[in-house]
Amino acid sequence: MRRALRWGFLAVAVGLLGWAVVSNWDQVSAALRELTWGAIAGSLVACMVALGVNAMSWRAVMRAIGLDTTVAEAMRVFLLSQVGKYVPGSVWPVIAQAEFARDHGVSRPRAMTGSIVAMVVGVVTSAVVGAVGLVLAVPDALAAYWWVLVVAAALAALLVPPVLARIVTLAFRVTRRTEEPAHVGGRALLASAAWSTLMWVVLGVHAWLLLRELAPGAGLAVATGAFAFAWLVGFLVVVAPAGAGAREAALVLALAPVATPAQALSLALVSRFLMTAADAAGLGVGIAIGARRRAVVPPPDGSAPPEA
C-alpha cells in the first residue's frame, strides 16, 4: 500500500509538473525566441547543478538528525521529493522527504523537523545573497521590500542552536511526541548554509546567462542579487495571502536599473520554465539512482526490493 501511494503521489506530481509547462508554453516560447540556444542550455545546466547543491544543503541538516546515507542516496530522496512542489500546498516536499527518510530509520517527525530547518536555511541565505547583491546596485528595491529582510532576520534567529532546540522541544511537547527531539548543531547549520549560499550563486549564474542576452550589459552581481531577492519575496508572499505575481513584481523592480519591465518578465518566464525542466530531469535522475541501487544491492532474503 505504501508503495502504491508513493507512486500515485509521484504520478500526480509529474502530471501537475507537465501542466505547469503546457499551460504557460505560449508565453515561454515567445520569450525563448529572444535567446540563443547556448544561453538556454547553459542556464539549464546551472539550474540542475543548483538542484544538486541544494540537495547537499538538505543532507547536511538531515545527517544531524539521523539520516546517515551516501550522497547518491540523499540525492535520490531529495530529487524525488522536489516534484511535490507542483502539488497544491507548500508542505508536500517536506512530507515526501519525511516519508522517504523513514526507509532509513528516521521517524517522520524528526525528518519533517530537519526538512523545515533546511528550508529556513534556504530562506535566510537567499536574504543574505539578495541583500549583498542589491544593497549597492539597486537600493530602491530594498527600500520597497525592507519588510522581507526583517522577516528573514527573524527566521535567522530561529537557526541559533539553543533557540532552535527550544522550539523543537516545544513542538514535540505540543504534539505529544514521546521520542527524543531532533537536534541540529551549529556545525551542521553552517555546512547547510554554505551549500545553500553556493546554490544561490549558481542560480545567479543561471539568471545572468539569460539576462545578459535580454539586457546586454547586466552584471552577474545584480542578476544574482535580484534573483535571490525576488525568490525570497515570492516565497514569503505566497506563504501569506495574495502572493500571486509577487516574485515577478520584485524582479522587475530589482532589475529596473539594467532591464526594462518586459525584459525582466521574459527572464522570469524562461527561468521558471528552465527550473521546472531541471526538476523533471532531477526526477529522472532520482528514479535512475533507485533502480541502480536495487540492481546492485538485491535484498538478502530474495524478497521484492524496497520501493523507490
Coordinates of C-alpha atoms in Angstrom, one line a residue:
M1 CA 0.0 0.0 0.0
R2 CA 2.8 2.4 0.9
R3 CA 4.5 1.7 -2.5
A4 CA 1.2 2.3 -4.4
L5 CA 0.7 5.6 -2.5
R6 CA 4.2 6.8 -3.3
W7 CA 4.0 6.0 -7.0
G8 CA 0.5 7.5 -7.0
F9 CA 1.9 10.7 -5.5
L10 CA 4.7 10.8 -8.0
A11 CA 2.3 10.3 -10.9
V12 CA 0.1 13.2 -9.7
A13 CA 3.1 15.4 -9.2
V14 CA 4.5 14.6 -12.6
G15 CA 1.2 15.3 -14.2
L16 CA 1.0 18.7 -12.5
L17 CA 4.6 19.5 -13.4
G18 CA 3.7 18.8 -17.1
W19 CA 0.7 21.0 -16.8
A20 CA 2.8 23.8 -15.4
V21 CA 4.9 23.7 -18.6
V22 CA 2.0 23.3 -21.1
S23 CA -0.2 26.0 -19.6
N24 CA 2.4 28.7 -20.0
W25 CA 4.1 27.4 -23.2
D26 CA 2.8 30.3 -25.5
Q27 CA 4.4 32.9 -23.3
V28 CA 7.5 30.9 -22.6
S29 CA 8.1 30.1 -26.3
A30 CA 7.9 33.8 -27.2
A31 CA 10.5 34.6 -24.5
L32 CA 12.7 31.7 -25.6
R33 CA 12.9 33.2 -29.2
E34 CA 14.8 36.2 -27.7
L35 CA 17.6 33.9 -26.5
T36 CA 20.3 31.8 -28.1
W37 CA 20.5 28.1 -27.6
G38 CA 23.8 28.4 -25.8
A39 CA 22.4 30.7 -23.2
I40 CA 19.3 28.4 -22.7
A41 CA 21.5 25.3 -22.4
G42 CA 24.0 26.9 -20.0
S43 CA 21.2 28.2 -17.8
L44 CA 19.5 24.8 -17.7
V45 CA 22.8 23.2 -16.7
A46 CA 23.2 25.8 -13.9
C47 CA 19.6 25.0 -12.7
M48 CA 20.5 21.3 -12.5
V49 CA 23.7 22.0 -10.7
A50 CA 21.9 24.2 -8.2
L51 CA 19.4 21.5 -7.5
G52 CA 22.2 19.1 -6.6
V53 CA 23.8 21.7 -4.4
N54 CA 20.5 22.3 -2.7
A55 CA 20.3 18.5 -2.0
M56 CA 23.7 18.7 -0.3
S57 CA 22.4 21.6 1.9
W58 CA 19.4 19.4 2.9
R59 CA 21.7 16.4 3.5
A60 CA 23.9 18.5 5.9
V61 CA 20.9 19.1 8.2
M62 CA 19.4 15.6 7.8
R63 CA 22.6 13.9 8.8
A64 CA 22.4 15.8 12.1
I65 CA 19.0 14.3 12.8
G66 CA 20.0 10.7 11.9
L67 CA 19.7 10.3 8.1
D68 CA 23.2 8.9 7.6
T69 CA 23.2 7.9 3.9
T70 CA 25.5 8.1 0.9
V71 CA 25.5 11.2 -1.2
A72 CA 23.8 9.3 -4.0
E73 CA 21.0 8.1 -1.8
A74 CA 20.5 11.5 -0.3
M75 CA 20.3 12.9 -3.8
R76 CA 17.7 10.3 -4.7
V77 CA 15.4 11.2 -1.8
F78 CA 15.8 14.9 -2.3
L79 CA 15.3 14.9 -6.1
L80 CA 12.2 12.6 -5.9
S81 CA 10.7 14.9 -3.3
Q82 CA 11.1 18.0 -5.3
V83 CA 8.2 17.2 -7.6
G84 CA 6.0 17.7 -4.6
K85 CA 6.3 21.5 -5.2
Y86 CA 3.9 21.1 -8.1
V87 CA 1.1 19.7 -5.9
P88 CA -1.1 22.4 -4.4
G89 CA 0.1 23.2 -0.8
S90 CA 3.6 24.2 0.4
V91 CA 4.2 21.2 2.6
W92 CA 4.3 18.4 0.1
P93 CA 8.1 18.3 -0.5
V94 CA 8.6 18.2 3.3
I95 CA 6.1 15.4 3.7
A96 CA 7.7 13.5 0.8
Q97 CA 11.1 13.8 2.2
A98 CA 9.9 12.6 5.6
E99 CA 8.2 9.6 4.0
F100 CA 11.3 8.6 2.1
A101 CA 13.6 9.2 5.1
R102 CA 11.5 6.6 7.0
D103 CA 13.2 3.9 4.8
H104 CA 16.4 4.8 6.6
G105 CA 15.1 4.6 10.2
V106 CA 14.3 8.3 10.7
S107 CA 10.9 8.9 12.2
R108 CA 8.5 11.2 10.3
P109 CA 8.5 14.0 12.9
R110 CA 12.3 14.1 13.0
A111 CA 12.6 14.1 9.3
M112 CA 10.0 16.8 8.9
T113 CA 11.9 18.9 11.5
G114 CA 15.1 18.5 9.5
S115 CA 13.4 19.4 6.2
I116 CA 11.8 22.5 7.7
V117 CA 15.1 23.6 9.2
A118 CA 16.8 23.1 5.8
M119 CA 14.1 25.2 4.2
V120 CA 14.6 28.0 6.7
V121 CA 18.3 27.9 5.9
G122 CA 17.5 28.4 2.2
V123 CA 15.3 31.4 3.1
V124 CA 17.9 33.1 5.2
T125 CA 20.7 32.6 2.7
S126 CA 18.5 34.0 -0.1
A127 CA 18.1 37.1 2.0
V128 CA 21.8 37.4 2.6
V129 CA 22.7 36.9 -1.1
G130 CA 19.9 39.1 -2.3
A131 CA 20.9 41.9 0.1
V132 CA 24.6 41.8 -0.8
G133 CA 23.8 41.8 -4.5
L134 CA 21.3 44.7 -4.3
V135 CA 22.4 46.9 -1.4
L136 CA 24.7 48.9 -3.7
A137 CA 23.2 48.2 -7.1
V138 CA 19.5 48.7 -6.5
P139 CA 18.8 50.5 -3.2
D140 CA 15.2 51.2 -4.2
A141 CA 14.4 47.5 -4.2
L142 CA 15.5 47.2 -0.6
A143 CA 13.6 50.4 0.3
A144 CA 10.4 49.0 -1.1
Y145 CA 10.7 45.5 0.3
W146 CA 12.5 46.2 3.6
W147 CA 10.0 44.0 5.5
V148 CA 11.4 41.0 3.6
L149 CA 14.7 41.4 5.3
V150 CA 13.0 41.9 8.7
V151 CA 11.2 38.5 8.3
A152 CA 14.4 36.9 7.1
A153 CA 16.3 38.2 10.1
A154 CA 13.6 36.8 12.4
L155 CA 14.0 33.4 10.7
A156 CA 17.7 33.6 11.1
A157 CA 17.3 34.0 14.8
L158 CA 15.5 30.6 14.8
L159 CA 18.7 29.0 13.5
V160 CA 20.7 29.8 16.6
P161 CA 21.1 26.3 18.0
P162 CA 19.8 27.0 21.6
V163 CA 16.7 28.8 20.2
L164 CA 16.1 26.1 17.6
A165 CA 16.4 23.3 20.3
R166 CA 13.8 25.1 22.5
I167 CA 11.4 25.4 19.6
V168 CA 11.7 21.8 18.5
T169 CA 11.3 20.6 22.1
L170 CA 8.2 22.7 22.5
A171 CA 6.7 21.4 19.2
F172 CA 7.3 17.8 20.3
R173 CA 5.5 18.5 23.6
V174 CA 2.6 20.2 22.0
T175 CA 2.2 17.3 19.6
R176 CA 2.7 14.8 22.5
R177 CA 5.7 13.1 20.8
T178 CA 7.5 10.8 23.3
E179 CA 10.7 10.4 21.2
E180 CA 13.8 12.5 21.7
P181 CA 13.6 15.8 19.8
A182 CA 15.8 16.2 16.8
H183 CA 18.9 18.3 17.5
V184 CA 20.7 20.2 14.7
G185 CA 24.0 21.6 15.9
G186 CA 25.9 24.7 14.8
R187 CA 28.3 22.8 12.6
A188 CA 25.5 21.2 10.6
L189 CA 23.7 24.5 10.2
L190 CA 26.9 26.2 9.0
A191 CA 27.5 23.4 6.5
S192 CA 24.0 23.7 5.2
A193 CA 24.2 27.5 4.9
A194 CA 27.5 27.2 3.0
W195 CA 25.9 24.8 0.5
S196 CA 22.8 27.0 0.3
T197 CA 24.8 30.1 -0.4
L198 CA 26.6 28.3 -3.2
M199 CA 23.2 27.3 -4.6
W200 CA 22.1 30.9 -4.8
V201 CA 25.4 31.9 -6.6
V202 CA 24.8 29.1 -9.1
L203 CA 21.2 30.2 -9.6
G204 CA 22.6 33.7 -10.1
V205 CA 24.7 32.4 -12.9
H206 CA 21.6 30.8 -14.4
A207 CA 19.8 34.2 -14.3
W208 CA 22.8 36.1 -15.6
L209 CA 23.2 33.9 -18.7
L210 CA 19.7 34.7 -19.7
L211 CA 19.7 38.4 -18.6
R212 CA 22.9 39.4 -20.5
E213 CA 21.1 38.5 -23.8
L214 CA 17.8 40.1 -22.8
A215 CA 19.5 43.2 -21.4
P216 CA 23.2 43.5 -22.6
G217 CA 25.4 45.0 -20.0
A218 CA 23.7 43.5 -17.0
G219 CA 26.3 42.1 -14.5
L220 CA 26.5 38.9 -12.5
A221 CA 26.1 40.6 -9.1
V222 CA 22.9 42.4 -9.9
A223 CA 21.5 39.2 -11.6
T224 CA 22.3 37.1 -8.6
G225 CA 21.1 39.6 -6.0
A226 CA 17.8 40.3 -7.9
F227 CA 17.1 36.6 -8.5
A228 CA 17.7 35.6 -4.8
F229 CA 15.7 38.6 -3.5
A230 CA 12.8 38.1 -5.9
W231 CA 12.6 34.4 -4.9
L232 CA 12.5 35.4 -1.2
V233 CA 9.7 37.9 -1.8
G234 CA 7.7 35.3 -3.7
F235 CA 8.2 32.7 -1.1
L236 CA 7.1 34.9 1.8
V237 CA 4.2 36.4 0.0
V238 CA 2.9 33.1 -1.3
V239 CA 3.0 31.8 2.3
A240 CA 0.9 34.8 3.2
P241 CA -2.3 35.6 1.3
A242 CA -2.4 37.2 -2.1
G243 CA 1.1 36.5 -3.2
A244 CA 0.4 36.0 -6.9
G245 CA 2.9 37.7 -9.1
A246 CA 5.0 39.0 -6.2
R247 CA 8.2 37.3 -7.4
E248 CA 7.8 38.8 -10.9
A249 CA 7.0 42.3 -9.5
A250 CA 10.1 42.2 -7.2
L251 CA 12.3 41.1 -10.1
V252 CA 11.0 43.9 -12.3
L253 CA 11.8 46.4 -9.5
A254 CA 15.2 44.9 -8.7
L255 CA 16.3 44.9 -12.3
A256 CA 15.0 48.3 -13.1
P257 CA 18.5 49.9 -13.5
V258 CA 19.6 47.3 -16.1
A259 CA 16.4 46.0 -17.7
T260 CA 13.0 47.1 -18.8
P261 CA 9.9 45.5 -17.3
A262 CA 9.4 43.4 -20.4
Q263 CA 12.9 42.1 -20.3
A264 CA 12.6 41.3 -16.6
L265 CA 9.3 39.5 -17.2
S266 CA 10.9 37.5 -20.0
L267 CA 13.6 36.4 -17.6
A268 CA 11.1 35.4 -15.0
L269 CA 9.1 33.3 -17.5
V270 CA 12.2 31.5 -19.0
S271 CA 13.7 31.0 -15.6
R272 CA 10.6 29.3 -14.2
F273 CA 10.4 27.1 -17.3
L274 CA 14.1 26.0 -17.0
M275 CA 13.8 25.4 -13.3
T276 CA 10.7 23.2 -14.0
A277 CA 12.7 21.3 -16.6
A278 CA 15.5 20.8 -14.1
D279 CA 13.1 19.4 -11.6
A280 CA 11.8 17.0 -14.3
A281 CA 15.4 15.9 -15.0
G282 CA 16.1 15.6 -11.3
L283 CA 13.1 13.3 -11.0
G284 CA 14.6 11.1 -13.7
V285 CA 18.0 11.0 -12.0
G286 CA 16.3 10.1 -8.7
I287 CA 14.5 7.2 -10.2
A288 CA 17.6 6.0 -12.0
I289 CA 19.6 6.1 -8.8
G290 CA 16.9 4.0 -7.1
A291 CA 16.9 1.5 -10.0
R292 CA 20.7 1.2 -9.9
R293 CA 20.6 0.7 -6.1
R294 CA 18.1 -2.2 -6.4
A295 CA 20.1 -3.8 -9.2
V296 CA 23.5 -3.6 -7.4
V297 CA 22.3 -4.5 -3.9
P298 CA 19.5 -7.1 -4.1
P299 CA 17.5 -7.9 -0.9
P300 CA 19.3 -10.6 1.1
D301 CA 16.1 -12.7 1.6
G302 CA 15.2 -12.7 -2.0
S303 CA 12.0 -10.6 -1.4
A304 CA 10.8 -7.8 -3.5
P305 CA 13.1 -4.8 -3.5
P306 CA 12.2 -1.7 -1.5
E307 CA 10.0 0.9 -3.1
A308 CA 11.5 3.8 -5.0

